mmCIF file of C-alpha atoms in Angstrom:
data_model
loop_
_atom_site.group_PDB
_atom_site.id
_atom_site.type_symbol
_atom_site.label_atom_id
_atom_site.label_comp_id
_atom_site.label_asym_id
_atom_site.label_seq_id
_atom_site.Cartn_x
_atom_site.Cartn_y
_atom_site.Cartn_z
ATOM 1 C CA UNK K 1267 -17.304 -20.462 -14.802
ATOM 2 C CA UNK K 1268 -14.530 -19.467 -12.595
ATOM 3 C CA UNK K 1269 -13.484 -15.505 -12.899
ATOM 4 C CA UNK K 1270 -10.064 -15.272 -13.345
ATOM 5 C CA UNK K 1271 -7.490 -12.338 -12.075
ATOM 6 C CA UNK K 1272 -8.377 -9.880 -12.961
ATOM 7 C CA UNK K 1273 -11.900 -10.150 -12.328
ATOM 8 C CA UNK K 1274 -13.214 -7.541 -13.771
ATOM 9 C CA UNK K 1275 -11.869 -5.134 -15.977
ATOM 10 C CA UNK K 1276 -11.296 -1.445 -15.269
ATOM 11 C CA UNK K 1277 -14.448 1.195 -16.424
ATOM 12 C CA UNK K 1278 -14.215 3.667 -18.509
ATOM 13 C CA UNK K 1279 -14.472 7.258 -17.500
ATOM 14 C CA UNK K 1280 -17.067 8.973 -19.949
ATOM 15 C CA UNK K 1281 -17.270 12.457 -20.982
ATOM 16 C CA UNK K 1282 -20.501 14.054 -20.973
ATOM 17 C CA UNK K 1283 -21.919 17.118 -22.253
ATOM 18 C CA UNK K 1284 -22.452 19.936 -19.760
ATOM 19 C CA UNK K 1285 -26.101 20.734 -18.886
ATOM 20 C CA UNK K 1286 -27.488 23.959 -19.554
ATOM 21 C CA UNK K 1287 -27.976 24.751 -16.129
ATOM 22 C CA UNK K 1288 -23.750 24.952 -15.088
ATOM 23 C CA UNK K 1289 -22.427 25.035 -18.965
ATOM 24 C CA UNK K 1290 -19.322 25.861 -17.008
ATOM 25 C CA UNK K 1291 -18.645 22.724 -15.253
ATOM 26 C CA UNK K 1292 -16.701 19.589 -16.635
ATOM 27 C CA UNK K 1293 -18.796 16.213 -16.189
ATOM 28 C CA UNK K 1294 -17.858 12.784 -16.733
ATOM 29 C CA UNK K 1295 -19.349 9.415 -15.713
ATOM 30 C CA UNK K 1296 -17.513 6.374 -14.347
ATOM 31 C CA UNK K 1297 -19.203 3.668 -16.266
ATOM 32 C CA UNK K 1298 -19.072 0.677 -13.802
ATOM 33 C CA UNK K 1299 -22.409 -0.093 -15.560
ATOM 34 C CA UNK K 1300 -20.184 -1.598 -18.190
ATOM 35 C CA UNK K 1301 -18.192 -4.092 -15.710
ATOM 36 C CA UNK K 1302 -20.033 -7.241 -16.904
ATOM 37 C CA UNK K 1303 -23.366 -8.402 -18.389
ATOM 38 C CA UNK K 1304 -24.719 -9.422 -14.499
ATOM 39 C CA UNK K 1305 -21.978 -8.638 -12.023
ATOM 40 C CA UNK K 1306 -22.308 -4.865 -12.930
ATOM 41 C CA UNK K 1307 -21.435 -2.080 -10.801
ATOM 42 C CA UNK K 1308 -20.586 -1.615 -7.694
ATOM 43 C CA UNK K 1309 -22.238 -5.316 -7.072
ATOM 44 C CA UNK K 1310 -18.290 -6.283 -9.118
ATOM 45 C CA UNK K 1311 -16.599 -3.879 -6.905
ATOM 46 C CA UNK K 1312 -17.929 -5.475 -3.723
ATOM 47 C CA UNK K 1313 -17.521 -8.752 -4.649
ATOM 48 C CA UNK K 1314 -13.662 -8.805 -6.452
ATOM 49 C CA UNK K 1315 -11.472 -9.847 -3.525
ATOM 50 C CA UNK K 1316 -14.487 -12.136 -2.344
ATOM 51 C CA UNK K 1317 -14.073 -14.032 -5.861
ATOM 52 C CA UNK K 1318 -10.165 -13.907 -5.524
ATOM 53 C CA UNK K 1319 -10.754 -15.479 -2.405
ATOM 54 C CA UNK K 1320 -13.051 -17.930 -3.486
ATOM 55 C CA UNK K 1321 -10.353 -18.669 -6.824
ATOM 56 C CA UNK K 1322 -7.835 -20.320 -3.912
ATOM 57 C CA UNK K 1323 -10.867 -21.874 -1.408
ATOM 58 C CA UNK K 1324 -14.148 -21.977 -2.673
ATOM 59 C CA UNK K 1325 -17.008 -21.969 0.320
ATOM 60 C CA UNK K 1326 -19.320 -24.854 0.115
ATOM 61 C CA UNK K 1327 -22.290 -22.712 0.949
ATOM 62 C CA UNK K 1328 -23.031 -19.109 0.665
ATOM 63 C CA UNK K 1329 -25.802 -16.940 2.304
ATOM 64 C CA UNK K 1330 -27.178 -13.588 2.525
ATOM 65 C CA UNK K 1331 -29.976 -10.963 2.417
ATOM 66 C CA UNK K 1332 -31.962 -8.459 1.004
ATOM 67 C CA UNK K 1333 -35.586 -7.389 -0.719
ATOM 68 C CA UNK K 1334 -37.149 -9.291 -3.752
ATOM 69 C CA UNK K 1335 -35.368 -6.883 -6.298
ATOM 70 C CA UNK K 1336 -32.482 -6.609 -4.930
ATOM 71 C CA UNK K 1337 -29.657 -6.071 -7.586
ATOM 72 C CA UNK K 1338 -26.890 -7.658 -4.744
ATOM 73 C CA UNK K 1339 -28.350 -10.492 -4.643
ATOM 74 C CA UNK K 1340 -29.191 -11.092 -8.185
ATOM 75 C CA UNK K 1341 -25.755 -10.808 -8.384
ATOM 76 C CA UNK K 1342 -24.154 -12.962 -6.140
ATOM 77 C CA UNK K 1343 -26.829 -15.183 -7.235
ATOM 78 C CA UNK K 1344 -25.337 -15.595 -10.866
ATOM 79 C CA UNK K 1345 -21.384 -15.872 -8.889
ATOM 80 C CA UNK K 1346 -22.712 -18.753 -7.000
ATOM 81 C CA UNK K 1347 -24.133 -20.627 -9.951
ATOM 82 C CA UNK K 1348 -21.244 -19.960 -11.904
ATOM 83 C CA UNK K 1349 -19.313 -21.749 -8.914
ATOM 84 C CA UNK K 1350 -21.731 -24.428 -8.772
ATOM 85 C CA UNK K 1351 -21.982 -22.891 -4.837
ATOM 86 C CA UNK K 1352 -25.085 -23.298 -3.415
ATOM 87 C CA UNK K 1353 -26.731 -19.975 -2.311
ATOM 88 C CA UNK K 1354 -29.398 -19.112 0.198
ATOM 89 C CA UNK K 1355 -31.213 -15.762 -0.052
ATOM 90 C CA UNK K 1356 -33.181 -14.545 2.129
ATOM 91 C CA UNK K 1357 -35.738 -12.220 1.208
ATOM 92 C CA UNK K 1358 -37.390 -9.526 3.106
ATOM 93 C CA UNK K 1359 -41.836 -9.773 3.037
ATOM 94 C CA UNK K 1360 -44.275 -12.591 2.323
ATOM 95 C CA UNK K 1361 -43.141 -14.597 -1.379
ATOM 96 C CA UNK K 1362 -44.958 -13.300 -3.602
ATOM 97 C CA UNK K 1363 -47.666 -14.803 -5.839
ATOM 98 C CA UNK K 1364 -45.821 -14.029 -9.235
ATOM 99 C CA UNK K 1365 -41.930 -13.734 -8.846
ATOM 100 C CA UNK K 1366 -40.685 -10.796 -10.996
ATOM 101 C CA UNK K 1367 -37.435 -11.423 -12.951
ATOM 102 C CA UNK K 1368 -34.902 -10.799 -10.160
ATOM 103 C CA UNK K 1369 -36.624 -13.268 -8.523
ATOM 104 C CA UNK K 1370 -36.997 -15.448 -11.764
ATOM 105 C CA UNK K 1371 -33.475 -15.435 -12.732
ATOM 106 C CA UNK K 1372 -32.423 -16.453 -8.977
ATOM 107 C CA UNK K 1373 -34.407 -19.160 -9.176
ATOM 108 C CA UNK K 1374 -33.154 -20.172 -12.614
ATOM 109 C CA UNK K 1375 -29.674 -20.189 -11.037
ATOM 110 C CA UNK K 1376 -30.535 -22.782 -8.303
ATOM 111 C CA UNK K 1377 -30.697 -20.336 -5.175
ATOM 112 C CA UNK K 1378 -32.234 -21.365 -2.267
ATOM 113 C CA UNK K 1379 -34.937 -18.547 -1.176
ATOM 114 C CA UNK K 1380 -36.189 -17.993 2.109
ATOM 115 C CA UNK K 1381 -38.984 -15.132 2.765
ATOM 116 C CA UNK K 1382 -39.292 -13.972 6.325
ATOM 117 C CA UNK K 1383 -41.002 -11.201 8.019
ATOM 118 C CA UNK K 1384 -40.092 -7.820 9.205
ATOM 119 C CA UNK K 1385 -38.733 -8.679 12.235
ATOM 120 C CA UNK K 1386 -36.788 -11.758 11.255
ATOM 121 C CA UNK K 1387 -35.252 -9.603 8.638
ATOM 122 C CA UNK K 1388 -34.367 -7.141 11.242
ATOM 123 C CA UNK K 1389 -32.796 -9.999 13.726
ATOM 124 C CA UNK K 1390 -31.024 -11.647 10.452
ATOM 125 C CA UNK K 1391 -29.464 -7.724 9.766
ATOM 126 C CA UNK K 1392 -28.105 -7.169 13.525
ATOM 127 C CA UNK K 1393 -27.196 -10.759 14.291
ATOM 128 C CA UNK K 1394 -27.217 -13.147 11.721
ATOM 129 C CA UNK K 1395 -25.473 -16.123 13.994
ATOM 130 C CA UNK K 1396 -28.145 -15.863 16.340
ATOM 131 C CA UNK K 1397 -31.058 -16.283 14.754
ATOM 132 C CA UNK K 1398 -30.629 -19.835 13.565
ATOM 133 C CA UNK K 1399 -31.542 -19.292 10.356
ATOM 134 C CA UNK K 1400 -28.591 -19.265 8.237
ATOM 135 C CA UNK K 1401 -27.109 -23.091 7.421
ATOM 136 C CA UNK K 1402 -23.784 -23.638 9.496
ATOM 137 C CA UNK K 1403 -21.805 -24.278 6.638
ATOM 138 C CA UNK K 1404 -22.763 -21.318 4.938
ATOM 139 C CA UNK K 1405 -20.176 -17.989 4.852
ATOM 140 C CA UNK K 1406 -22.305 -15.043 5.631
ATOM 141 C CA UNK K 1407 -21.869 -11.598 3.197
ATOM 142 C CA UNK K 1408 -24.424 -8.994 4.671
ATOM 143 C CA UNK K 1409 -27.227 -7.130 3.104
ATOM 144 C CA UNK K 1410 -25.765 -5.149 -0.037
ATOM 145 C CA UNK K 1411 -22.533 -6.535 0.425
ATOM 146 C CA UNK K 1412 -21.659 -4.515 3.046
ATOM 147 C CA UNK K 1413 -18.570 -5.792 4.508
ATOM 148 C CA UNK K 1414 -14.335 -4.950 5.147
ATOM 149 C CA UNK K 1415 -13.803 -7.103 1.987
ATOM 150 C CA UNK K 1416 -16.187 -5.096 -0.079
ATOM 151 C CA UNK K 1417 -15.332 -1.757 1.066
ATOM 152 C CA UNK K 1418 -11.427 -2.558 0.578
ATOM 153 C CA UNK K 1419 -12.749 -3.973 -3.038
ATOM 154 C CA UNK K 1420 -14.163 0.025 -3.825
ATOM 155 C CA UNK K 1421 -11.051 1.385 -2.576
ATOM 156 C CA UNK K 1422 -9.229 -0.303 -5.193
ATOM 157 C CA UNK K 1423 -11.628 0.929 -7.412
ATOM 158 C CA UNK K 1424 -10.747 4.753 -6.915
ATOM 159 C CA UNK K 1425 -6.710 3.785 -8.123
ATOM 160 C CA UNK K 1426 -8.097 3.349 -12.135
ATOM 161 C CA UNK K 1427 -8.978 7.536 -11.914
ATOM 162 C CA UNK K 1428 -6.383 9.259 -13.517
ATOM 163 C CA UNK K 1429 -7.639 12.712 -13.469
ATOM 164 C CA UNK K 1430 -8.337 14.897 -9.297
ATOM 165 C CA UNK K 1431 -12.076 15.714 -9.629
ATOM 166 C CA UNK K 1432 -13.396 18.348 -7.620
ATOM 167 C CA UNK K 1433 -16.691 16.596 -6.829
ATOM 168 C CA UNK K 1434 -17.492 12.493 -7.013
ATOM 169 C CA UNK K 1435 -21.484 12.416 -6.995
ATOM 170 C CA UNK K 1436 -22.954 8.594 -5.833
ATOM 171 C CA UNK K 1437 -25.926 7.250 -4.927
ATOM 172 C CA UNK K 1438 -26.198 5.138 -1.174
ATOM 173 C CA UNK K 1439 -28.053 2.435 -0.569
ATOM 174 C CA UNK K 1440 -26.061 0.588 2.225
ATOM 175 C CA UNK K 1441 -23.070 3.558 1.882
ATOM 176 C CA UNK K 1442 -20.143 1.124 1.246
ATOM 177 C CA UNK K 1443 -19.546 2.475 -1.832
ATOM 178 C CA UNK K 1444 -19.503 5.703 -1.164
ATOM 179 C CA UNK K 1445 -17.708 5.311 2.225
ATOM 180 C CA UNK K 1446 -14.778 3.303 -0.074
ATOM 181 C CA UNK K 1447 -14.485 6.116 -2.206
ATOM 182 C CA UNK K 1448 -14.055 8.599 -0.014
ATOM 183 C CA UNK K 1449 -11.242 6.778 1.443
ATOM 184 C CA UNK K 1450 -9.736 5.868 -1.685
ATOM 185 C CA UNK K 1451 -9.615 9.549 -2.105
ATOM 186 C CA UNK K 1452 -7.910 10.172 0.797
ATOM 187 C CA UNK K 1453 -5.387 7.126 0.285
ATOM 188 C CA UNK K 1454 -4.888 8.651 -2.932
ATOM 189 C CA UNK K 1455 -3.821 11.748 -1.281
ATOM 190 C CA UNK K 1456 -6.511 14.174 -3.237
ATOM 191 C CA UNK K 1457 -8.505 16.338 -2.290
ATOM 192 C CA UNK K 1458 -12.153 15.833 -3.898
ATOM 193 C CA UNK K 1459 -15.878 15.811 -2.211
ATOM 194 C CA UNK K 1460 -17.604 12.622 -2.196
ATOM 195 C CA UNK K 1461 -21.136 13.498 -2.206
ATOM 196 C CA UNK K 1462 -23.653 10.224 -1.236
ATOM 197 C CA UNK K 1463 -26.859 10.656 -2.136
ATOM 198 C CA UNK K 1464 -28.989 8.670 0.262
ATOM 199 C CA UNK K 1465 -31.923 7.140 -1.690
ATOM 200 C CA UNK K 1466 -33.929 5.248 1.613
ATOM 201 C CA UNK K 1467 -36.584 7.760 3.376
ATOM 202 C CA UNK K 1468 -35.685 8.035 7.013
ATOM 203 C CA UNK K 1469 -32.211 6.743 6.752
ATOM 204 C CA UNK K 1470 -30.419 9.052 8.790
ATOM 205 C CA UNK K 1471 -28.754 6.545 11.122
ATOM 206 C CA UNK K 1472 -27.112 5.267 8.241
ATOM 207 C CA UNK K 1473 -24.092 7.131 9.418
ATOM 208 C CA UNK K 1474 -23.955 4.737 12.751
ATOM 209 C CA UNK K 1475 -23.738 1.485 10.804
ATOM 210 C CA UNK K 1476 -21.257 3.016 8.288
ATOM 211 C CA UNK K 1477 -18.867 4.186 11.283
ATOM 212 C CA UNK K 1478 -19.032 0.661 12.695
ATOM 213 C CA UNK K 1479 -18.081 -0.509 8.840
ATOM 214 C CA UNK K 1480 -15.084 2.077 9.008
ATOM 215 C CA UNK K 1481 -14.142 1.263 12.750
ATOM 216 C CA UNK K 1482 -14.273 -2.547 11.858
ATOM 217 C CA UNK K 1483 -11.611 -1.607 8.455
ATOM 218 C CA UNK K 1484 -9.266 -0.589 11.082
ATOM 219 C CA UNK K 1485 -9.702 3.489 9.836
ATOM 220 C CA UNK K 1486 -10.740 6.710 10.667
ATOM 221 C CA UNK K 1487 -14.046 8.440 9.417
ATOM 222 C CA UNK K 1488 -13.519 10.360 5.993
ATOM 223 C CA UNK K 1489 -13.790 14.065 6.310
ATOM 224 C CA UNK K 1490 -14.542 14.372 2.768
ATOM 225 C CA UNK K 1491 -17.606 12.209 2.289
ATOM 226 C CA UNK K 1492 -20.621 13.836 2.589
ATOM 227 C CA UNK K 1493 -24.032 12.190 3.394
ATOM 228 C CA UNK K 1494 -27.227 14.290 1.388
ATOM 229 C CA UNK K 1495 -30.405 12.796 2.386
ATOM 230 C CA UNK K 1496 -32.510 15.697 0.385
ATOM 231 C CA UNK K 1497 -32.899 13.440 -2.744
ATOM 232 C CA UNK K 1498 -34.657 10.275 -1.814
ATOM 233 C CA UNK K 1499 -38.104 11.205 -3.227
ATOM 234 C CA UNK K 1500 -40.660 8.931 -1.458
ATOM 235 C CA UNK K 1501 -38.439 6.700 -0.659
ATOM 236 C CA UNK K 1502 -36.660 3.467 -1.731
ATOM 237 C CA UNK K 1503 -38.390 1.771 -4.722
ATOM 238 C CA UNK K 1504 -41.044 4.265 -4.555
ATOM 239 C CA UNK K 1505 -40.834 6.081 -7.487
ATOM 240 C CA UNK K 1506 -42.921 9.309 -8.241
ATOM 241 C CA UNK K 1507 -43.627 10.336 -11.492
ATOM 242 C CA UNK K 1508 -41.345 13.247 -11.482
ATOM 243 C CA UNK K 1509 -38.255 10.579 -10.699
ATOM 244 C CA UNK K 1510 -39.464 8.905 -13.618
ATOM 245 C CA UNK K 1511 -39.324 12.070 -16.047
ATOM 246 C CA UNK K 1512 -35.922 13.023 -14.742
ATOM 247 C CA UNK K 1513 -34.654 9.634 -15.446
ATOM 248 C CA UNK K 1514 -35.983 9.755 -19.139
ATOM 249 C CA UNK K 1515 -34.636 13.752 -19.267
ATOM 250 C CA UNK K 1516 -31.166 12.635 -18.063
ATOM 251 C CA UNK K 1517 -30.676 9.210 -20.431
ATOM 252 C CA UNK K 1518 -31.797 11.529 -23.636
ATOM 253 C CA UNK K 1519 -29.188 14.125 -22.034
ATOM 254 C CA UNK K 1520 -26.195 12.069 -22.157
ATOM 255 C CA UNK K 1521 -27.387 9.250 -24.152
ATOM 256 C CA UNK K 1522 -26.559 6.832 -21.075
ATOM 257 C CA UNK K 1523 -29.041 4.521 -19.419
ATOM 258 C CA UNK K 1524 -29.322 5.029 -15.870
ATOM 259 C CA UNK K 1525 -32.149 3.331 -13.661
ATOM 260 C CA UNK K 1526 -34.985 5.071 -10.885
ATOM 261 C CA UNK K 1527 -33.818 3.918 -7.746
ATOM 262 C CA UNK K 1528 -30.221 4.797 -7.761
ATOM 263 C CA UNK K 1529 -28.844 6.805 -10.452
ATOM 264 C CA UNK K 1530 -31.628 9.400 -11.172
ATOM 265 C CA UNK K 1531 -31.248 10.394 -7.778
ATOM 266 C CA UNK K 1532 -28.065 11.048 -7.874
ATOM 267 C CA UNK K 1533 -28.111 13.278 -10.902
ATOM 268 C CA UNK K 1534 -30.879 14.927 -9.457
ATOM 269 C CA UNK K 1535 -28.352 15.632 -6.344
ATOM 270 C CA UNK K 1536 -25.917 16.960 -9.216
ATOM 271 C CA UNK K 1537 -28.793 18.787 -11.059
ATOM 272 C CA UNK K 1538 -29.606 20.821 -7.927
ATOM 273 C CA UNK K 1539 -26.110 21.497 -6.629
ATOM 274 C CA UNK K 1540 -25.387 23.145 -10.137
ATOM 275 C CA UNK K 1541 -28.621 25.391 -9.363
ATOM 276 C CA UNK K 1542 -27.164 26.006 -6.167
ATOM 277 C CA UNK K 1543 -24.144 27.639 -7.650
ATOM 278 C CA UNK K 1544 -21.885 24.857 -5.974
ATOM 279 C CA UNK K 1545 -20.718 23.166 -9.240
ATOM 280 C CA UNK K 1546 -19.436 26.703 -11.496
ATOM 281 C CA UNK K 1547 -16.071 25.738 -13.115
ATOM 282 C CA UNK K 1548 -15.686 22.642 -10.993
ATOM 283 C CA UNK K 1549 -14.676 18.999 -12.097
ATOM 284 C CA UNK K 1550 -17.538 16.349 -11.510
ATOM 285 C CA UNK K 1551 -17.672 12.983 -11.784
ATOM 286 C CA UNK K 1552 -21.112 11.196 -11.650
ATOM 287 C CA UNK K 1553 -20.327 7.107 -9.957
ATOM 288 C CA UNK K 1554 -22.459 4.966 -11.840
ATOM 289 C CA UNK K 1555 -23.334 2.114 -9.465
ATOM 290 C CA UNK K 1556 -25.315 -0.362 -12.292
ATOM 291 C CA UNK K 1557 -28.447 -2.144 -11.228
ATOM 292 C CA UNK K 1558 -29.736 -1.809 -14.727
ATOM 293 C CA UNK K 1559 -31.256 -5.096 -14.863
ATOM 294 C CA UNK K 1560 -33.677 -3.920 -11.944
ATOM 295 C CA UNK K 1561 -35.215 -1.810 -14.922
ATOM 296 C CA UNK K 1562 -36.815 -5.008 -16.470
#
């Protein structure tokens, strides 16, 4: 399966009903969720000009890294099978006795994975060419994606909005995303908050890597994003029972399925900024970023 231009077709920006606690603001979602049946979210965004790319000059080998669940990697997984590219993962921790589906369906599609420890993981994340890990033939995409291609991949993203909101609420894992919305944004010439909600416990140097990401696009850092760390519960992939009930509250809410370690989050970020009096009569937009399959 080769994916053609365009890639991936443009997401629909869903209404939803305001929440009794701001009945006064206007909400909508952007439903990247509904990209495609694997390649869903910002995981398509990231990818796009990495799979125009790769329609010209395919790689012959691919490689890159994250945890066992990780919904990048499941991802790119499926792209390189449907290339018949072979793919090398490697995965953060010991292998574990009984794979769970991410893992499963990476398997099923051929990938090659690799578990390493902590501190290989670590080397791997600052300097992947010196660890002698990844195959020389393989092209290297970093953890999450996280790369000039991706980020200029979410800029284009930010063109298919039609409508100035006030406020653009979306979660951060890596921060790509929400870094190439914010400077859509600005390229767009509009004035709107981008709100990240940070979902990793202790990841306030996230910042640092994302102004090396921003340096390395050959731009300046976006006055308009804002980083909240206040929302990341115990952590990433630690999920306390409250996170749990929100996520049910807000999927019976708007009758749209969002996921624990991402989404909630961030509509918990939106829920509390309404009961801070910051959303009253203000135009939101809630980024859906996929990962639904991490659900399973």
């Amino acid at each position: 399966m080769i994916f053609e231009p365009p890639l991936f077709h443009h997401s629909k920006l869903q209404e939803l009903l305001s929440p009794e606690w701001e009945e006064s603001v206007r909400l909508w979602v952007k439903r990247d969720d509904l990209i495609h049946p694997v390649i869903s979210g910002n995981k398509a965004r990231k990818l796009s000009l990495e799979l125009s790319q790769w329609n010209i000059e395919q790689p012959s080998h691919v490689a890159s890294m994250g945890g066992n669940r990780s919904n990048f990697l499941h991802a790119l997984s499926f792209v390189c099978f449907s290339y018949s590219i072979p793919f090398t993962a490697f995965i953060r921790g010991h292998e574990p006795q009984d794979y769970g589906p991410t893992l499963t369906d990476m398997v099923s599609w051929n990938t090659n994975l690799q578990f390493i420890n902590k501190a290989a993981f670590r080397n791997l994340r600052e300097e992947p060419g010196a660890t002698g890990l990844v195959p020389e033939d393989a092209i290297w995409i970093p953890e999450g994606g996280s790369s000039v291609s991706a980020l200029e991949g979410v800029i284009q993203s930010v063109f298919e909005l039609d409508k100035e909101p006030d406020y653009i609420f979306v979660p951060v894992g890596t921060g790509c995303t929400a870094l190439g919305i914010a400077l859509g944004i600005l390229e767009k010439q509009w004035k709107s908050k981008v709100i990240g909600v940070v979902v990793l416990k202790g990841a306030e140097d996230i910042e640092s890597s994302l102004l090396s990401l921003v340096k390395e696009s050959g731009r300046d850092w976006p006055g308009n994003l804002v980083l909240e760390h206040r929302f990341c519960d115990k952590g990433f992939g630690k999920l306390s029972r409250d996170v749990i009930n929100d996520l049910s509250y807000f999927e019976s809410l708007w009758s749209v399925k969002f996921e624990p370690v991402y989404s909630a989050k961030m509509c918990n970020a939106f829920r509390a900024y309404c009961r801070e009096g910051l959303m009253a009569n203000k135009q939101v937009i809630l980024w859906h970023t996929g990962g639904l399959q991490g659900n399973r």
